[in-house]
PDB file of C-alpha atoms in Angstrom:
ATOM      1  CA  MET A   1       4.249 -44.724  -3.725  1.00 89.00           C
ATOM      2  CA  ASN A   2       6.696 -42.818  -1.475  1.00 96.00           C
ATOM      3  CA  LYS A   3       9.324 -41.733  -4.033  1.00 97.00           C
ATOM      4  CA  ILE A   4      12.304 -41.794  -1.654  1.00 98.00           C
ATOM      5  CA  LEU A   5      11.544 -45.014  -0.065  1.00 98.00           C
ATOM      6  CA  GLU A   6      10.993 -46.513  -3.523  1.00 98.00           C
ATOM      7  CA  ALA A   7      14.426 -45.134  -4.729  1.00 98.00           C
ATOM      8  CA  SER A   8      16.381 -46.375  -1.774  1.00 98.00           C
ATOM      9  CA  LEU A   9      14.803 -49.745  -1.339  1.00 98.00           C
ATOM     10  CA  VAL A  10      14.710 -50.750  -4.893  1.00 98.00           C
ATOM     11  CA  GLY A  11      18.453 -49.807  -5.091  1.00 98.00           C
ATOM     12  CA  ASN A  12      19.053 -51.958  -2.062  1.00 98.00           C
ATOM     13  CA  ALA A  13      17.313 -55.079  -3.641  1.00 98.00           C
ATOM     14  CA  TYR A  14      18.947 -54.317  -7.158  1.00 98.00           C
ATOM     15  CA  GLY A  15      22.420 -55.422  -5.954  1.00 98.00           C
ATOM     16  CA  PHE A  16      21.409 -57.610  -3.115  1.00 98.00           C
ATOM     17  CA  ALA A  17      22.808 -60.836  -4.705  1.00 98.00           C
ATOM     18  CA  LEU A  18      26.251 -59.311  -4.757  1.00 98.00           C
ATOM     19  CA  HIS A  19      26.176 -57.471  -1.367  1.00 98.00           C
ATOM     20  CA  TRP A  20      29.418 -58.081   0.604  1.00 98.00           C
ATOM     21  CA  ILE A  21      31.375 -59.410  -2.439  1.00 98.00           C
ATOM     22  CA  TYR A  22      34.667 -57.402  -1.953  1.00 98.00           C
ATOM     23  CA  ASP A  23      35.904 -58.325  -5.464  1.00 98.00           C
ATOM     24  CA  PRO A  24      35.180 -55.650  -8.134  1.00 97.00           C
ATOM     25  CA  GLN A  25      36.911 -57.492 -10.807  1.00 97.00           C
ATOM     26  CA  TYR A  26      34.861 -60.722 -10.135  1.00 98.00           C
ATOM     27  CA  ILE A  27      31.634 -58.694 -10.052  1.00 98.00           C
ATOM     28  CA  GLN A  28      32.462 -57.066 -13.517  1.00 97.00           C
ATOM     29  CA  ASP A  29      32.966 -60.556 -15.065  1.00 97.00           C
ATOM     30  CA  LEU A  30      29.977 -61.973 -13.378  1.00 98.00           C
ATOM     31  CA  ILE A  31      27.537 -59.350 -14.551  1.00 96.00           C
ATOM     32  CA  GLU A  32      28.586 -59.727 -18.000  1.00 95.00           C
ATOM     33  CA  LYS A  33      27.775 -63.530 -17.904  1.00 95.00           C
ATOM     34  CA  GLU A  34      24.758 -63.753 -15.578  1.00 95.00           C
ATOM     35  CA  ASP A  35      21.690 -61.740 -14.725  1.00 95.00           C
ATOM     36  CA  VAL A  36      22.139 -61.207 -11.122  1.00 97.00           C
ATOM     37  CA  PHE A  37      20.134 -58.078 -10.330  1.00 98.00           C
ATOM     38  CA  PHE A  38      17.146 -58.502  -7.999  1.00 98.00           C
ATOM     39  CA  LYS A  39      18.104 -61.969  -7.359  1.00 97.00           C
ATOM     40  CA  ALA A  40      18.936 -64.034  -4.288  1.00 97.00           C
ATOM     41  CA  PRO A  41      22.619 -64.389  -3.179  1.00 98.00           C
ATOM     42  CA  GLN A  42      24.090 -67.620  -4.246  1.00 98.00           C
ATOM     43  CA  LYS A  43      26.837 -69.110  -2.213  1.00 98.00           C
ATOM     44  CA  ARG A  44      28.893 -70.179  -5.336  1.00 98.00           C
ATOM     45  CA  HIS A  45      29.319 -66.520  -6.182  1.00 98.00           C
ATOM     46  CA  TYR A  46      30.682 -65.847  -2.733  1.00 98.00           C
ATOM     47  CA  ASP A  47      32.866 -68.893  -2.880  1.00 98.00           C
ATOM     48  CA  ASP A  48      34.376 -67.864  -6.123  1.00 98.00           C
ATOM     49  CA  ALA A  49      35.200 -64.345  -5.223  1.00 98.00           C
ATOM     50  CA  VAL A  50      38.515 -63.389  -3.896  1.00 96.00           C
ATOM     51  CA  SER A  51      37.010 -61.721  -0.761  1.00 97.00           C
ATOM     52  CA  SER A  52      33.418 -61.912   0.372  1.00 98.00           C
ATOM     53  CA  PHE A  53      30.972 -62.623   3.203  1.00 97.00           C
ATOM     54  CA  TYR A  54      27.937 -64.789   2.503  1.00 98.00           C
ATOM     55  CA  GLY A  55      25.540 -62.993   4.987  1.00 96.00           C
ATOM     56  CA  TYR A  56      22.012 -63.730   3.583  1.00 97.00           C
ATOM     57  CA  PRO A  57      21.754 -67.490   2.908  1.00 96.00           C
ATOM     58  CA  TYR A  58      17.995 -67.064   3.395  1.00 95.00           C
ATOM     59  CA  GLY A  59      17.529 -64.128   1.081  1.00 96.00           C
ATOM     60  CA  GLN A  60      15.008 -64.242  -1.830  1.00 97.00           C
ATOM     61  CA  ALA A  61      14.799 -62.397  -5.185  1.00 97.00           C
ATOM     62  CA  GLY A  62      13.595 -58.926  -4.427  1.00 97.00           C
ATOM     63  CA  ASP A  63      14.606 -58.961  -0.785  1.00 98.00           C
ATOM     64  CA  VAL A  64      16.588 -56.164   0.922  1.00 98.00           C
ATOM     65  CA  THR A  65      19.288 -56.263   3.665  1.00 98.00           C
ATOM     66  CA  THR A  66      18.799 -56.025   7.469  1.00 97.00           C
ATOM     67  CA  GLN A  67      19.406 -52.093   7.114  1.00 98.00           C
ATOM     68  CA  GLY A  68      16.663 -52.143   4.281  1.00 98.00           C
ATOM     69  CA  LEU A  69      14.232 -53.660   6.757  1.00 98.00           C
ATOM     70  CA  PHE A  70      15.223 -51.144   9.440  1.00 98.00           C
ATOM     71  CA  LEU A  71      14.277 -48.474   7.040  1.00 98.00           C
ATOM     72  CA  LEU A  72      10.995 -50.139   6.329  1.00 98.00           C
ATOM     73  CA  TRP A  73      10.052 -50.665   9.935  1.00 98.00           C
ATOM     74  CA  LEU A  74      11.207 -47.236  11.057  1.00 98.00           C
ATOM     75  CA  SER A  75       9.370 -45.328   8.253  1.00 98.00           C
ATOM     76  CA  GLU A  76       6.110 -47.223   9.115  1.00 97.00           C
ATOM     77  CA  ALA A  77       6.603 -46.335  12.807  1.00 98.00           C
ATOM     78  CA  LEU A  78       7.363 -42.653  12.043  1.00 98.00           C
ATOM     79  CA  HIS A  79       4.380 -42.483   9.781  1.00 98.00           C
ATOM     80  CA  HIS A  80       2.153 -43.403  12.563  1.00 97.00           C
ATOM     81  CA  ASN A  81       4.162 -41.520  15.343  1.00 98.00           C
ATOM     82  CA  PRO A  82       6.416 -38.725  14.133  1.00 98.00           C
ATOM     83  CA  GLN A  83       7.478 -38.126  17.680  1.00 98.00           C
ATOM     84  CA  LEU A  84       8.879 -41.761  17.963  1.00 98.00           C
ATOM     85  CA  SER A  85      11.602 -41.663  20.701  1.00 98.00           C
ATOM     86  CA  VAL A  86      14.990 -43.368  20.726  1.00 98.00           C
ATOM     87  CA  ASP A  87      13.677 -45.846  23.223  1.00 97.00           C
ATOM     88  CA  GLU A  88      10.754 -46.519  21.016  1.00 98.00           C
ATOM     89  CA  TYR A  89      12.909 -46.998  18.062  1.00 98.00           C
ATOM     90  CA  LYS A  90      14.921 -49.566  20.093  1.00 98.00           C
ATOM     91  CA  SER A  91      11.887 -51.521  21.060  1.00 98.00           C
ATOM     92  CA  LEU A  92      10.713 -51.474  17.570  1.00 98.00           C
ATOM     93  CA  LEU A  93      13.902 -52.971  16.298  1.00 98.00           C
ATOM     94  CA  LEU A  94      14.220 -55.501  19.086  1.00 98.00           C
ATOM     95  CA  SER A  95      10.619 -56.669  18.497  1.00 97.00           C
ATOM     96  CA  HIS A  96      11.816 -57.980  15.141  1.00 98.00           C
ATOM     97  CA  ILE A  97      15.603 -59.071  15.852  1.00 97.00           C
ATOM     98  CA  MET A  98      15.585 -60.385  19.351  1.00 96.00           C
ATOM     99  CA  PRO A  99      15.901 -64.264  19.450  1.00 92.00           C
ATOM    100  CA  GLY A 100      12.567 -65.892  18.672  1.00 93.00           C
ATOM    101  CA  GLN A 101      11.178 -62.890  16.935  1.00 96.00           C
ATOM    102  CA  ASP A 102      10.131 -62.733  13.149  1.00 95.00           C
ATOM    103  CA  TYR A 103      13.389 -61.590  11.691  1.00 95.00           C
ATOM    104  CA  VAL A 104      15.530 -64.451  10.168  1.00 90.00           C
ATOM    105  CA  GLY A 105      18.850 -63.440   8.925  1.00 89.00           C
ATOM    106  CA  TYR A 106      22.229 -62.096   9.579  1.00 92.00           C
ATOM    107  CA  ILE A 107      22.543 -59.725  12.680  1.00 94.00           C
ATOM    108  CA  GLU A 108      25.463 -57.134  12.304  1.00 94.00           C
ATOM    109  CA  SER A 109      27.816 -56.064  15.181  1.00 95.00           C
ATOM    110  CA  TYR A 110      25.641 -52.927  16.027  1.00 96.00           C
ATOM    111  CA  ALA A 111      22.502 -55.037  16.377  1.00 96.00           C
ATOM    112  CA  LYS A 112      24.330 -57.689  18.322  1.00 96.00           C
ATOM    113  CA  LYS A 113      25.515 -55.145  20.809  1.00 96.00           C
ATOM    114  CA  LEU A 114      21.911 -53.720  21.014  1.00 96.00           C
ATOM    115  CA  ILE A 115      20.574 -57.216  21.813  1.00 96.00           C
ATOM    116  CA  ALA A 116      23.376 -58.022  24.313  1.00 96.00           C
ATOM    117  CA  ASN A 117      22.803 -54.775  26.252  1.00 95.00           C
ATOM    118  CA  GLU A 118      19.036 -55.432  26.371  1.00 94.00           C
ATOM    119  CA  ILE A 119      19.610 -58.915  27.673  1.00 95.00           C
ATOM    120  CA  ALA A 120      22.014 -57.521  30.330  1.00 94.00           C
ATOM    121  CA  MET A 121      19.454 -54.984  31.483  1.00 90.00           C
ATOM    122  CA  THR A 122      16.784 -57.670  31.849  1.00 90.00           C
ATOM    123  CA  PHE A 123      19.191 -59.035  34.604  1.00 90.00           C
ATOM    124  CA  GLU A 124      19.314 -55.550  36.068  1.00 88.00           C
ATOM    125  CA  LYS A 125      23.037 -55.363  34.884  1.00 89.00           C
ATOM    126  CA  GLU A 126      24.716 -52.311  33.182  1.00 88.00           C
ATOM    127  CA  PRO A 127      24.811 -52.327  29.408  1.00 88.00           C
ATOM    128  CA  ILE A 128      27.681 -54.254  28.186  1.00 90.00           C
ATOM    129  CA  PHE A 129      28.665 -52.233  24.978  1.00 90.00           C
ATOM    130  CA  GLU A 130      29.062 -48.539  24.423  1.00 89.00           C
ATOM    131  CA  MET A 131      27.023 -47.669  21.251  1.00 90.00           C
ATOM    132  CA  MET A 132      29.713 -45.927  19.210  1.00 94.00           C
ATOM    133  CA  ASP A 133      29.044 -47.619  15.843  1.00 95.00           C
ATOM    134  CA  ASP A 134      30.236 -46.012  12.590  1.00 96.00           C
ATOM    135  CA  HIS A 135      28.199 -48.015   9.965  1.00 97.00           C
ATOM    136  CA  LEU A 136      25.787 -46.665   7.511  1.00 97.00           C
ATOM    137  CA  VAL A 137      22.932 -47.890   9.679  1.00 98.00           C
ATOM    138  CA  GLY A 138      23.249 -44.423  11.312  1.00 98.00           C
ATOM    139  CA  PHE A 139      21.789 -43.050   7.970  1.00 98.00           C
ATOM    140  CA  VAL A 140      18.533 -45.104   8.217  1.00 98.00           C
ATOM    141  CA  PRO A 141      16.797 -42.534  10.396  1.00 98.00           C
ATOM    142  CA  TYR A 142      18.032 -39.759   7.977  1.00 98.00           C
ATOM    143  CA  ILE A 143      16.530 -41.398   4.940  1.00 98.00           C
ATOM    144  CA  ALA A 144      13.285 -42.165   6.815  1.00 98.00           C
ATOM    145  CA  CYS A 145      12.909 -38.590   7.958  1.00 98.00           C
ATOM    146  CA  LYS A 146      13.511 -37.243   4.429  1.00 98.00           C
ATOM    147  CA  ALA A 147      11.046 -39.661   3.023  1.00 98.00           C
ATOM    148  CA  LEU A 148       8.339 -38.528   5.461  1.00 98.00           C
ATOM    149  CA  SER A 149       9.280 -34.901   5.412  1.00 98.00           C
ATOM    150  CA  LEU A 150      10.256 -34.874   9.182  1.00 98.00           C
ATOM    151  CA  PRO A 151      13.000 -32.628  10.678  1.00 98.00           C
ATOM    152  CA  THR A 152      16.615 -33.543  10.559  1.00 98.00           C
ATOM    153  CA  SER A 153      16.538 -33.111  14.237  1.00 98.00           C
ATOM    154  CA  LYS A 154      14.449 -36.254  14.554  1.00 98.00           C
ATOM    155  CA  ALA A 155      16.996 -38.082  12.420  1.00 98.00           C
ATOM    156  CA  LYS A 156      19.900 -36.940  14.659  1.00 98.00           C
ATOM    157  CA  GLU A 157      17.991 -38.087  17.801  1.00 98.00           C
ATOM    158  CA  LEU A 158      17.143 -41.516  16.428  1.00 98.00           C
ATOM    159  CA  ALA A 159      20.666 -41.917  15.033  1.00 98.00           C
ATOM    160  CA  THR A 160      22.069 -41.890  18.626  1.00 97.00           C
ATOM    161  CA  LEU A 161      20.533 -45.458  19.176  1.00 98.00           C
ATOM    162  CA  PHE A 162      23.627 -46.858  17.594  1.00 97.00           C
ATOM    163  CA  SER A 163      26.302 -44.100  17.901  1.00 96.00           C
ATOM    164  CA  SER A 164      27.065 -41.061  19.802  1.00 94.00           C
ATOM    165  CA  ASP A 165      29.443 -40.053  17.076  1.00 96.00           C
ATOM    166  CA  GLN A 166      28.808 -36.393  16.142  1.00 96.00           C
ATOM    167  CA  ASP A 167      29.908 -37.012  12.605  1.00 97.00           C
ATOM    168  CA  TYR A 168      26.408 -38.422  11.681  1.00 98.00           C
ATOM    169  CA  GLY A 169      24.631 -35.076  12.542  1.00 97.00           C
ATOM    170  CA  HIS A 170      27.224 -32.968  10.657  1.00 98.00           C
ATOM    171  CA  LEU A 171      26.899 -35.227   7.737  1.00 98.00           C
ATOM    172  CA  PHE A 172      23.046 -34.972   7.801  1.00 98.00           C
ATOM    173  CA  ASP A 173      23.427 -31.216   7.788  1.00 98.00           C
ATOM    174  CA  MET A 174      25.794 -31.401   4.765  1.00 98.00           C
ATOM    175  CA  PHE A 175      23.395 -33.571   2.754  1.00 98.00           C
ATOM    176  CA  ASP A 176      20.497 -31.310   3.787  1.00 98.00           C
ATOM    177  CA  VAL A 177      22.083 -28.305   2.178  1.00 98.00           C
ATOM    178  CA  PHE A 178      22.962 -30.534  -0.871  1.00 98.00           C
ATOM    179  CA  LEU A 179      19.491 -31.806  -1.321  1.00 98.00           C
ATOM    180  CA  ASN A 180      17.748 -28.663  -0.646  1.00 96.00           C
ATOM    181  CA  GLN A 181      19.445 -26.979  -3.621  1.00 95.00           C
ATOM    182  CA  LEU A 182      19.960 -29.937  -5.971  1.00 96.00           C
ATOM    183  CA  ASN A 183      19.105 -30.025  -9.597  1.00 90.00           C
ATOM    184  CA  PRO A 184      20.829 -31.782 -12.542  1.00 88.00           C
ATOM    185  CA  GLU A 185      22.521 -28.588 -13.639  1.00 90.00           C
ATOM    186  CA  ASN A 186      24.243 -27.611 -10.370  1.00 93.00           C
ATOM    187  CA  LYS A 187      25.093 -31.130  -8.895  1.00 95.00           C
ATOM    188  CA  LYS A 188      28.763 -31.040  -9.525  1.00 93.00           C
ATOM    189  CA  GLN A 189      29.187 -27.549  -8.378  1.00 95.00           C
ATOM    190  CA  LEU A 190      27.068 -28.082  -5.318  1.00 97.00           C
ATOM    191  CA  LEU A 191      29.123 -31.261  -4.289  1.00 97.00           C
ATOM    192  CA  THR A 192      32.267 -29.186  -4.204  1.00 97.00           C
ATOM    193  CA  GLN A 193      30.531 -26.416  -2.140  1.00 97.00           C
ATOM    194  CA  VAL A 194      29.108 -28.545   0.611  1.00 98.00           C
ATOM    195  CA  ILE A 195      32.333 -30.276   1.508  1.00 98.00           C
ATOM    196  CA  ASP A 196      33.145 -27.292   3.727  1.00 97.00           C
ATOM    197  CA  LEU A 197      30.192 -28.492   5.910  1.00 97.00           C
ATOM    198  CA  ALA A 198      31.600 -32.029   6.309  1.00 98.00           C
ATOM    199  CA  PRO A 199      33.382 -33.086   9.538  1.00 97.00           C
ATOM    200  CA  GLN A 200      37.109 -32.307   9.274  1.00 97.00           C
ATOM    201  CA  THR A 201      38.236 -35.893   8.928  1.00 96.00           C
ATOM    202  CA  PHE A 202      36.014 -36.295   5.768  1.00 98.00           C
ATOM    203  CA  LYS A 203      36.973 -33.289   3.889  1.00 97.00           C
ATOM    204  CA  THR A 204      40.144 -34.473   2.168  1.00 96.00           C
ATOM    205  CA  LYS A 205      38.423 -37.796   1.376  1.00 96.00           C
ATOM    206  CA  LEU A 206      35.357 -35.992  -0.291  1.00 97.00           C
ATOM    207  CA  GLN A 207      37.685 -33.652  -2.293  1.00 96.00           C
ATOM    208  CA  HIS A 208      39.472 -36.655  -3.640  1.00 96.00           C
ATOM    209  CA  ALA A 209      36.034 -38.305  -4.408  1.00 97.00           C
ATOM    210  CA  LEU A 210      35.386 -35.526  -6.902  1.00 96.00           C
ATOM    211  CA  SER A 211      38.802 -35.695  -8.632  1.00 91.00           C
ATOM    212  CA  GLU A 212      39.499 -37.634 -11.813  1.00 73.00           C
ATOM    213  CA  GLU A 213      42.170 -39.826 -10.237  1.00 80.00           C
ATOM    214  CA  ASP A 214      42.252 -43.529 -10.697  1.00 91.00           C
ATOM    215  CA  ASP A 215      39.404 -45.553  -8.993  1.00 92.00           C
ATOM    216  CA  ASP A 216      41.783 -48.077  -7.398  1.00 92.00           C
ATOM    217  CA  LEU A 217      44.038 -45.374  -5.957  1.00 94.00           C
ATOM    218  CA  PHE A 218      41.001 -43.498  -4.591  1.00 95.00           C
ATOM    219  CA  ILE A 219      39.602 -46.523  -2.903  1.00 95.00           C
ATOM    220  CA  GLU A 220      43.013 -47.516  -1.658  1.00 94.00           C
ATOM    221  CA  HIS A 221      44.089 -44.201  -0.181  1.00 94.00           C
ATOM    222  CA  HIS A 222      40.771 -42.100   0.500  1.00 95.00           C
ATOM    223  CA  SER A 223      37.872 -44.499   0.567  1.00 95.00           C
ATOM    224  CA  GLY A 224      37.233 -48.253   0.586  1.00 96.00           C
ATOM    225  CA  ILE A 225      34.074 -50.347  -0.095  1.00 97.00           C
ATOM    226  CA  ALA A 226      33.099 -51.364   3.400  1.00 96.00           C
ATOM    227  CA  CYS A 227      30.012 -50.229   5.394  1.00 94.00           C
ATOM    228  CA  VAL A 228      31.604 -47.817   7.852  1.00 97.00           C
ATOM    229  CA  ILE A 229      31.093 -44.143   6.919  1.00 98.00           C
ATOM    230  CA  PRO A 230      34.672 -43.052   6.424  1.00 97.00           C
ATOM    231  CA  GLN A 231      34.715 -45.495   3.572  1.00 97.00           C
ATOM    232  CA  SER A 232      31.105 -45.415   2.252  1.00 98.00           C
ATOM    233  CA  ILE A 233      30.396 -41.602   2.391  1.00 98.00           C
ATOM    234  CA  PRO A 234      33.415 -40.718   0.047  1.00 98.00           C
ATOM    235  CA  LEU A 235      32.381 -43.519  -2.409  1.00 98.00           C
ATOM    236  CA  ILE A 236      28.742 -42.374  -2.417  1.00 98.00           C
ATOM    237  CA  PHE A 237      30.097 -38.927  -3.198  1.00 98.00           C
ATOM    238  CA  ARG A 238      32.111 -40.246  -6.135  1.00 98.00           C
ATOM    239  CA  ILE A 239      29.154 -42.134  -7.494  1.00 98.00           C
ATOM    240  CA  ILE A 240      26.785 -39.028  -7.118  1.00 98.00           C
ATOM    241  CA  ASN A 241      29.304 -37.004  -9.008  1.00 96.00           C
ATOM    242  CA  ARG A 242      29.830 -39.289 -11.804  1.00 96.00           C
ATOM    243  CA  ALA A 243      26.391 -40.907 -12.540  1.00 96.00           C
ATOM    244  CA  SER A 244      23.930 -39.174 -14.580  1.00 94.00           C
ATOM    245  CA  THR A 245      20.838 -41.094 -13.690  1.00 96.00           C
ATOM    246  CA  TYR A 246      19.338 -43.372 -11.076  1.00 98.00           C
ATOM    247  CA  GLU A 247      20.239 -46.468 -13.168  1.00 98.00           C
ATOM    248  CA  ASP A 248      23.701 -45.138 -13.732  1.00 97.00           C
ATOM    249  CA  ALA A 249      24.221 -44.707 -10.140  1.00 98.00           C
ATOM    250  CA  MET A 250      23.015 -48.212  -9.159  1.00 98.00           C
ATOM    251  CA  VAL A 251      25.109 -49.984 -11.828  1.00 98.00           C
ATOM    252  CA  MET A 252      28.216 -48.102 -10.885  1.00 97.00           C
ATOM    253  CA  ASN A 253      27.549 -48.757  -7.236  1.00 98.00           C
ATOM    254  CA  VAL A 254      27.302 -52.523  -7.909  1.00 98.00           C
ATOM    255  CA  LYS A 255      30.563 -52.631  -9.708  1.00 97.00           C
ATOM    256  CA  TYR A 256      32.449 -51.211  -6.795  1.00 98.00           C
ATOM    257  CA  GLY A 257      31.445 -54.217  -4.707  1.00 98.00           C
ATOM    258  CA  GLY A 258      31.517 -54.391  -0.861  1.00 98.00           C
ATOM    259  CA  ALA A 259      28.531 -52.726   1.068  1.00 98.00           C
ATOM    260  CA  ILE A 260      26.513 -52.430  -2.277  1.00 98.00           C
ATOM    261  CA  SER A 261      23.012 -52.499  -0.843  1.00 98.00           C
ATOM    262  CA  GLU A 262      23.601 -50.018   2.110  1.00 98.00           C
ATOM    263  CA  ARG A 263      25.225 -47.423  -0.156  1.00 98.00           C
ATOM    264  CA  ALA A 264      22.283 -47.857  -2.656  1.00 98.00           C
ATOM    265  CA  MET A 265      19.975 -46.391  -0.087  1.00 98.00           C
ATOM    266  CA  MET A 266      21.685 -43.218   0.255  1.00 98.00           C
ATOM    267  CA  LEU A 267      22.203 -43.139  -3.517  1.00 98.00           C
ATOM    268  CA  GLY A 268      18.418 -43.801  -3.936  1.00 98.00           C
ATOM    269  CA  LEU A 269      17.632 -40.738  -1.723  1.00 98.00           C
ATOM    270  CA  VAL A 270      19.870 -38.442  -3.839  1.00 98.00           C
ATOM    271  CA  PHE A 271      18.867 -39.731  -7.270  1.00 98.00           C
ATOM    272  CA  SER A 272      15.137 -39.599  -6.222  1.00 97.00           C
ATOM    273  CA  HIS A 273      15.625 -35.870  -6.649  1.00 95.00           C
ATOM    274  CA  LEU A 274      17.024 -36.168 -10.178  1.00 95.00           C
ATOM    275  CA  SER A 275      15.379 -38.990 -12.027  1.00 93.00           C
ATOM    276  CA  GLU A 276      12.741 -41.741 -11.779  1.00 93.00           C
ATOM    277  CA  VAL A 277      12.934 -45.300 -10.833  1.00 97.00           C
ATOM    278  CA  PRO A 278      12.131 -47.623 -13.718  1.00 96.00           C
ATOM    279  CA  THR A 279       8.859 -49.224 -13.239  1.00 96.00           C
ATOM    280  CA  THR A 280      10.352 -52.603 -14.339  1.00 97.00           C
ATOM    281  CA  TRP A 281      12.809 -52.344 -11.592  1.00 98.00           C
ATOM    282  CA  SER A 282      10.256 -51.285  -8.964  1.00 97.00           C
ATOM    283  CA  ASN A 283       8.054 -54.167  -9.796  1.00 97.00           C
ATOM    284  CA  GLN A 284      10.914 -56.590  -8.880  1.00 97.00           C
ATOM    285  CA  LEU A 285      10.943 -55.362  -5.254  1.00 98.00           C
ATOM    286  CA  ASN A 286       9.505 -57.878  -2.841  1.00 96.00           C
ATOM    287  CA  GLU A 287       5.733 -57.312  -2.853  1.00 96.00           C
ATOM    288  CA  LYS A 288       5.441 -57.021   0.903  1.00 95.00           C
ATOM    289  CA  HIS A 289       7.983 -54.203   0.761  1.00 97.00           C
ATOM    290  CA  ARG A 290       6.229 -52.511  -2.194  1.00 96.00           C
ATOM    291  CA  LEU A 291       3.006 -52.586  -0.250  1.00 96.00           C
ATOM    292  CA  VAL A 292       4.555 -50.794   2.745  1.00 94.00           C
ATOM    293  CA  ILE A 293       6.056 -48.217   0.435  1.00 96.00           C
ATOM    294  CA  GLN A 294       2.776 -47.574  -1.390  1.00 94.00           C
ATOM    295  CA  ALA A 295       0.921 -47.064   2.106  1.00 93.00           C
ATOM    296  CA  LEU A 296       3.553 -44.277   2.969  1.00 92.00           C
TER     297      LEU A 296
END
């Protein structure tokens, strides 16, 4: 089984039932009363939370988010064709998410724009939207390329499907240096060192991510819990710094709330270098997804 894909997608499924609940106190209380891990999202949980978005009403136990599916589809495609182009990546996603195709579920803004642009072009019109997204979906090619030992240049190329923001490439380079040298003994020191490689607008946020300040203050002033990378990357850094094992990282990640499953994929990539995914966890991933991972 591909170790990186296993860690990333098991992590995605682990907190799927709470993904997009933006109420950490509610999550903390809920997980003390109910077994919600590897379960389907329940509308009552989203209704009871102070802030939430119930985006996966058709989700089942062991499922992953849309970005988790993008990672599966892209990894399969790259396995068969390591030279996959941006246009081929676009065609791959559209073959699943266009109206009438096999994907049934929530379509986020970046994917809606992709679909709208494609429809416009079928009428020989110019694309409607500029693709300048800042969500964690830009990291899907990075995780796929790391899983398949493909060059980071390929990840940078494919990431341009959703965004021309240069921050993605700089962050990929930063994580490359971190992952290439990572071991349990040097993790904290290495996190501090690689901040110098981050885009300028991220440096202060990442420095605060490694401090011992109050969680609420950190999230309010330097991070956040939403899907966009100015919020998610600093929080991922903080979790990497504070967690000792894969399980620690995933539990900690869930308790912060928000974009739980998407952050979990990057955390899975990192902690696949440090510890194993429990077999009891891996076995709870949707069987179709497990079979794909095993084939890669």
